[in-house]
Amino acid sequence: MMRTVVRGSAAGAAGTTVLNAVTYADMAWRGRPSSQAPAQVVDQIAQEAGHPVPGSGDTRDNRLSGLGALSGIAVGCGTGAAVSLLRRVGIRMPWWLGGAVTGALAMAATDLPMARLGVSDPTNWSAKDWASDAVPHLLYGLVTYGIVTASDRRF
């Protein structure tokens, strides 16, 4: 089982790299700023847990930015591990469906906490906002699921 978790985590890390690359390319193409939502989610969760992020000014902002990015990596690796475990227990889908579902799971794992904490309201997002979120997550899912299932294919 440990091999399954490690393979899924590695697949999730690869998918996360693709998600980040696509997101940064979109930022460069459109000239849009990076999202502050991950840092805001971390800030609120830390405060609710009774362990606020220390520091003030730029130092605190930089810590929150780093923690927000690390939380995205954790979600990506964790989603990959979960999908790998689900395959191990017999939940198998065609690559295109598995990729879309994996991307949707990762997207839900990031967007639902943002909505619950009031950091962002997806019901108010524009089509561009949705595309900026959905396209990178779909590519994350396709890469992650593709790597998780790669050992299934014998050449």
PDB file of C-alpha atoms in Angstrom:
ATOM      1  CA  MET A   1       0.000   0.000   0.000  1.00  0.00           C
ATOM      2  CA  MET A   2       2.894   2.364   0.695  1.00  0.00           C
ATOM      3  CA  ARG A   3       3.997   2.040  -2.926  1.00  0.00           C
ATOM      4  CA  THR A   4       0.491   3.084  -4.012  1.00  0.00           C
ATOM      5  CA  VAL A   5       0.583   6.208  -1.813  1.00  0.00           C
ATOM      6  CA  VAL A   6       4.088   7.150  -2.955  1.00  0.00           C
ATOM      7  CA  ARG A   7       3.189   6.663  -6.641  1.00  0.00           C
ATOM      8  CA  GLY A   8       0.050   8.769  -6.201  1.00  0.00           C
ATOM      9  CA  SER A   9       1.901  11.503  -4.315  1.00  0.00           C
ATOM     10  CA  ALA A  10       4.579  11.646  -7.011  1.00  0.00           C
ATOM     11  CA  ALA A  11       1.890  11.777  -9.698  1.00  0.00           C
ATOM     12  CA  GLY A  12       0.195  14.596  -7.784  1.00  0.00           C
ATOM     13  CA  ALA A  13       3.503  16.471  -7.564  1.00  0.00           C
ATOM     14  CA  ALA A  14       3.927  16.200 -11.342  1.00  0.00           C
ATOM     15  CA  GLY A  15       0.348  17.338 -11.875  1.00  0.00           C
ATOM     16  CA  THR A  16       0.895  20.251  -9.491  1.00  0.00           C
ATOM     17  CA  THR A  17       3.942  21.316 -11.494  1.00  0.00           C
ATOM     18  CA  VAL A  18       1.816  21.375 -14.646  1.00  0.00           C
ATOM     19  CA  LEU A  19      -0.969  23.285 -12.860  1.00  0.00           C
ATOM     20  CA  ASN A  20       1.526  25.888 -11.634  1.00  0.00           C
ATOM     21  CA  ALA A  21       3.180  26.210 -15.053  1.00  0.00           C
ATOM     22  CA  VAL A  22      -0.175  26.754 -16.781  1.00  0.00           C
ATOM     23  CA  THR A  23      -1.246  29.250 -14.123  1.00  0.00           C
ATOM     24  CA  TYR A  24       2.003  31.222 -14.390  1.00  0.00           C
ATOM     25  CA  ALA A  25       1.781  31.192 -18.187  1.00  0.00           C
ATOM     26  CA  ASP A  26      -1.755  32.597 -17.928  1.00  0.00           C
ATOM     27  CA  MET A  27      -0.515  35.303 -15.559  1.00  0.00           C
ATOM     28  CA  ALA A  28       2.285  36.209 -17.981  1.00  0.00           C
ATOM     29  CA  TRP A  29      -0.016  36.133 -21.024  1.00  0.00           C
ATOM     30  CA  ARG A  30      -2.800  38.237 -19.544  1.00  0.00           C
ATOM     31  CA  GLY A  31      -0.674  40.299 -17.153  1.00  0.00           C
ATOM     32  CA  ARG A  32      -2.868  39.328 -14.228  1.00  0.00           C
ATOM     33  CA  PRO A  33      -1.637  39.226 -10.627  1.00  0.00           C
ATOM     34  CA  SER A  34      -1.260  36.074  -8.610  1.00  0.00           C
ATOM     35  CA  SER A  35      -4.167  35.050  -6.423  1.00  0.00           C
ATOM     36  CA  GLN A  36      -4.036  35.989  -2.766  1.00  0.00           C
ATOM     37  CA  ALA A  37      -6.739  33.431  -1.947  1.00  0.00           C
ATOM     38  CA  PRO A  38      -4.398  30.597  -0.829  1.00  0.00           C
ATOM     39  CA  ALA A  39      -2.660  32.925   1.644  1.00  0.00           C
ATOM     40  CA  GLN A  40      -6.009  34.208   2.907  1.00  0.00           C
ATOM     41  CA  VAL A  41      -7.294  30.654   3.426  1.00  0.00           C
ATOM     42  CA  VAL A  42      -4.146  29.719   5.369  1.00  0.00           C
ATOM     43  CA  ASP A  43      -4.463  32.886   7.438  1.00  0.00           C
ATOM     44  CA  GLN A  44      -8.073  32.181   8.380  1.00  0.00           C
ATOM     45  CA  ILE A  45      -7.475  28.493   9.132  1.00  0.00           C
ATOM     46  CA  ALA A  46      -4.463  29.353  11.306  1.00  0.00           C
ATOM     47  CA  GLN A  47      -6.478  31.960  13.202  1.00  0.00           C
ATOM     48  CA  GLU A  48      -9.431  29.594  13.693  1.00  0.00           C
ATOM     49  CA  ALA A  49      -7.023  26.918  14.971  1.00  0.00           C
ATOM     50  CA  GLY A  50      -5.687  29.380  17.534  1.00  0.00           C
ATOM     51  CA  HIS A  51      -2.227  29.561  15.965  1.00  0.00           C
ATOM     52  CA  PRO A  52      -2.047  32.787  13.949  1.00  0.00           C
ATOM     53  CA  VAL A  53       0.871  33.171  11.552  1.00  0.00           C
ATOM     54  CA  PRO A  54       3.483  35.289  13.356  1.00  0.00           C
ATOM     55  CA  GLY A  55       5.082  38.484  12.177  1.00  0.00           C
ATOM     56  CA  SER A  56       3.834  41.746  10.779  1.00  0.00           C
ATOM     57  CA  GLY A  57       3.900  43.658   7.539  1.00  0.00           C
ATOM     58  CA  ASP A  58       5.880  42.183   4.662  1.00  0.00           C
ATOM     59  CA  THR A  59       7.359  39.412   6.826  1.00  0.00           C
ATOM     60  CA  ARG A  60       3.920  38.071   7.724  1.00  0.00           C
ATOM     61  CA  ASP A  61       2.627  38.528   4.160  1.00  0.00           C
ATOM     62  CA  ASN A  62       5.605  36.595   2.802  1.00  0.00           C
ATOM     63  CA  ARG A  63       5.033  33.772   5.295  1.00  0.00           C
ATOM     64  CA  LEU A  64       1.390  33.579   4.287  1.00  0.00           C
ATOM     65  CA  SER A  65       2.301  33.569   0.598  1.00  0.00           C
ATOM     66  CA  GLY A  66       4.754  30.713   1.156  1.00  0.00           C
ATOM     67  CA  LEU A  67       2.293  28.764   3.283  1.00  0.00           C
ATOM     68  CA  GLY A  68      -0.427  29.284   0.682  1.00  0.00           C
ATOM     69  CA  ALA A  69       1.831  27.866  -2.045  1.00  0.00           C
ATOM     70  CA  LEU A  70       2.830  24.934   0.174  1.00  0.00           C
ATOM     71  CA  SER A  71      -0.830  24.203   0.870  1.00  0.00           C
ATOM     72  CA  GLY A  72      -1.414  23.933  -2.883  1.00  0.00           C
ATOM     73  CA  ILE A  73       1.436  21.445  -3.184  1.00  0.00           C
ATOM     74  CA  ALA A  74      -0.018  19.456  -0.281  1.00  0.00           C
ATOM     75  CA  VAL A  75      -3.462  19.379  -1.917  1.00  0.00           C
ATOM     76  CA  GLY A  76      -1.927  18.278  -5.228  1.00  0.00           C
ATOM     77  CA  CYS A  77       0.140  15.473  -3.686  1.00  0.00           C
ATOM     78  CA  GLY A  78      -2.699  14.431  -1.376  1.00  0.00           C
ATOM     79  CA  THR A  79      -5.206  14.273  -4.208  1.00  0.00           C
ATOM     80  CA  GLY A  80      -2.793  12.139  -6.220  1.00  0.00           C
ATOM     81  CA  ALA A  81      -2.345   9.769  -3.267  1.00  0.00           C
ATOM     82  CA  ALA A  82      -6.114   9.533  -2.751  1.00  0.00           C
ATOM     83  CA  VAL A  83      -6.768   8.786  -6.429  1.00  0.00           C
ATOM     84  CA  SER A  84      -4.050   6.132  -6.421  1.00  0.00           C
ATOM     85  CA  LEU A  85      -5.627   4.501  -3.350  1.00  0.00           C
ATOM     86  CA  LEU A  86      -9.062   4.587  -4.986  1.00  0.00           C
ATOM     87  CA  ARG A  87      -7.639   2.774  -8.020  1.00  0.00           C
ATOM     88  CA  ARG A  88      -6.079   0.198  -5.742  1.00  0.00           C
ATOM     89  CA  VAL A  89      -9.470  -0.630  -4.237  1.00  0.00           C
ATOM     90  CA  GLY A  90     -10.962  -1.044  -7.701  1.00  0.00           C
ATOM     91  CA  ILE A  91     -12.324   2.331  -8.763  1.00  0.00           C
ATOM     92  CA  ARG A  92     -11.053   2.548 -12.332  1.00  0.00           C
ATOM     93  CA  MET A  93     -12.081   4.905 -15.103  1.00  0.00           C
ATOM     94  CA  PRO A  94     -10.962   5.596 -18.660  1.00  0.00           C
ATOM     95  CA  TRP A  95      -8.007   8.004 -18.682  1.00  0.00           C
ATOM     96  CA  TRP A  96     -10.061  10.973 -19.900  1.00  0.00           C
ATOM     97  CA  LEU A  97     -12.755  10.540 -17.252  1.00  0.00           C
ATOM     98  CA  GLY A  98     -10.285   9.722 -14.499  1.00  0.00           C
ATOM     99  CA  GLY A  99      -8.304  12.816 -15.426  1.00  0.00           C
ATOM    100  CA  ALA A 100     -11.370  15.054 -15.355  1.00  0.00           C
ATOM    101  CA  VAL A 101     -12.541  13.593 -12.032  1.00  0.00           C
ATOM    102  CA  THR A 102      -9.058  13.948 -10.522  1.00  0.00           C
ATOM    103  CA  GLY A 103      -8.918  17.580 -11.626  1.00  0.00           C
ATOM    104  CA  ALA A 104     -12.397  18.218 -10.232  1.00  0.00           C
ATOM    105  CA  LEU A 105     -11.388  16.678  -6.880  1.00  0.00           C
ATOM    106  CA  ALA A 106      -8.336  18.937  -6.633  1.00  0.00           C
ATOM    107  CA  MET A 107     -10.386  21.956  -7.675  1.00  0.00           C
ATOM    108  CA  ALA A 108     -13.019  21.176  -5.043  1.00  0.00           C
ATOM    109  CA  ALA A 109     -10.314  20.715  -2.400  1.00  0.00           C
ATOM    110  CA  THR A 110      -9.130  24.280  -3.049  1.00  0.00           C
ATOM    111  CA  ASP A 111     -12.338  26.096  -3.959  1.00  0.00           C
ATOM    112  CA  LEU A 112     -14.639  24.733  -1.260  1.00  0.00           C
ATOM    113  CA  PRO A 113     -12.495  25.989   1.647  1.00  0.00           C
ATOM    114  CA  MET A 114     -12.216  29.388  -0.067  1.00  0.00           C
ATOM    115  CA  ALA A 115     -15.990  29.574  -0.351  1.00  0.00           C
ATOM    116  CA  ARG A 116     -16.647  28.259   3.163  1.00  0.00           C
ATOM    117  CA  LEU A 117     -14.262  30.792   4.694  1.00  0.00           C
ATOM    118  CA  GLY A 118     -15.671  33.647   2.593  1.00  0.00           C
ATOM    119  CA  VAL A 119     -12.337  34.270   0.859  1.00  0.00           C
ATOM    120  CA  SER A 120     -13.956  33.977  -2.556  1.00  0.00           C
ATOM    121  CA  ASP A 121     -17.448  33.361  -3.864  1.00  0.00           C
ATOM    122  CA  PRO A 122     -17.359  31.162  -6.978  1.00  0.00           C
ATOM    123  CA  THR A 123     -20.977  32.087  -7.745  1.00  0.00           C
ATOM    124  CA  ASN A 124     -19.707  35.581  -8.594  1.00  0.00           C
ATOM    125  CA  TRP A 125     -16.826  34.453 -10.821  1.00  0.00           C
ATOM    126  CA  SER A 126     -16.711  35.501 -14.450  1.00  0.00           C
ATOM    127  CA  ALA A 127     -16.163  33.043 -17.295  1.00  0.00           C
ATOM    128  CA  LYS A 128     -12.482  34.080 -17.366  1.00  0.00           C
ATOM    129  CA  ASP A 129     -12.214  33.411 -13.620  1.00  0.00           C
ATOM    130  CA  TRP A 130     -13.691  29.935 -14.074  1.00  0.00           C
ATOM    131  CA  ALA A 131     -11.414  29.194 -17.016  1.00  0.00           C
ATOM    132  CA  SER A 132      -8.373  30.377 -15.035  1.00  0.00           C
ATOM    133  CA  ASP A 133      -9.279  27.848 -12.354  1.00  0.00           C
ATOM    134  CA  ALA A 134     -10.754  24.970 -14.365  1.00  0.00           C
ATOM    135  CA  VAL A 135      -8.188  24.643 -17.174  1.00  0.00           C
ATOM    136  CA  PRO A 136      -5.124  24.263 -14.912  1.00  0.00           C
ATOM    137  CA  HIS A 137      -7.025  21.818 -12.675  1.00  0.00           C
ATOM    138  CA  LEU A 138      -8.115  19.756 -15.675  1.00  0.00           C
ATOM    139  CA  LEU A 139      -4.523  19.531 -16.884  1.00  0.00           C
ATOM    140  CA  TYR A 140      -3.433  18.662 -13.336  1.00  0.00           C
ATOM    141  CA  GLY A 141      -5.977  15.842 -13.344  1.00  0.00           C
ATOM    142  CA  LEU A 142      -4.971  14.466 -16.737  1.00  0.00           C
ATOM    143  CA  VAL A 143      -1.267  14.419 -15.827  1.00  0.00           C
ATOM    144  CA  THR A 144      -1.842  13.016 -12.337  1.00  0.00           C
ATOM    145  CA  TYR A 145      -4.252  10.301 -13.449  1.00  0.00           C
ATOM    146  CA  GLY A 146      -2.063   9.485 -16.439  1.00  0.00           C
ATOM    147  CA  ILE A 147       0.925   8.864 -14.180  1.00  0.00           C
ATOM    148  CA  VAL A 148      -1.112   6.908 -11.626  1.00  0.00           C
ATOM    149  CA  THR A 149      -2.362   4.611 -14.398  1.00  0.00           C
ATOM    150  CA  ALA A 150       0.910   4.418 -16.348  1.00  0.00           C
ATOM    151  CA  SER A 151       1.946   1.178 -14.657  1.00  0.00           C
ATOM    152  CA  ASP A 152      -1.321  -0.405 -15.854  1.00  0.00           C
ATOM    153  CA  ARG A 153      -0.239  -0.145 -19.467  1.00  0.00           C
ATOM    154  CA  ARG A 154       2.175  -2.788 -20.641  1.00  0.00           C
ATOM    155  CA  PHE A 155       4.025  -2.136 -23.876  1.00  0.00           C
TER     156      PHE A 155
END
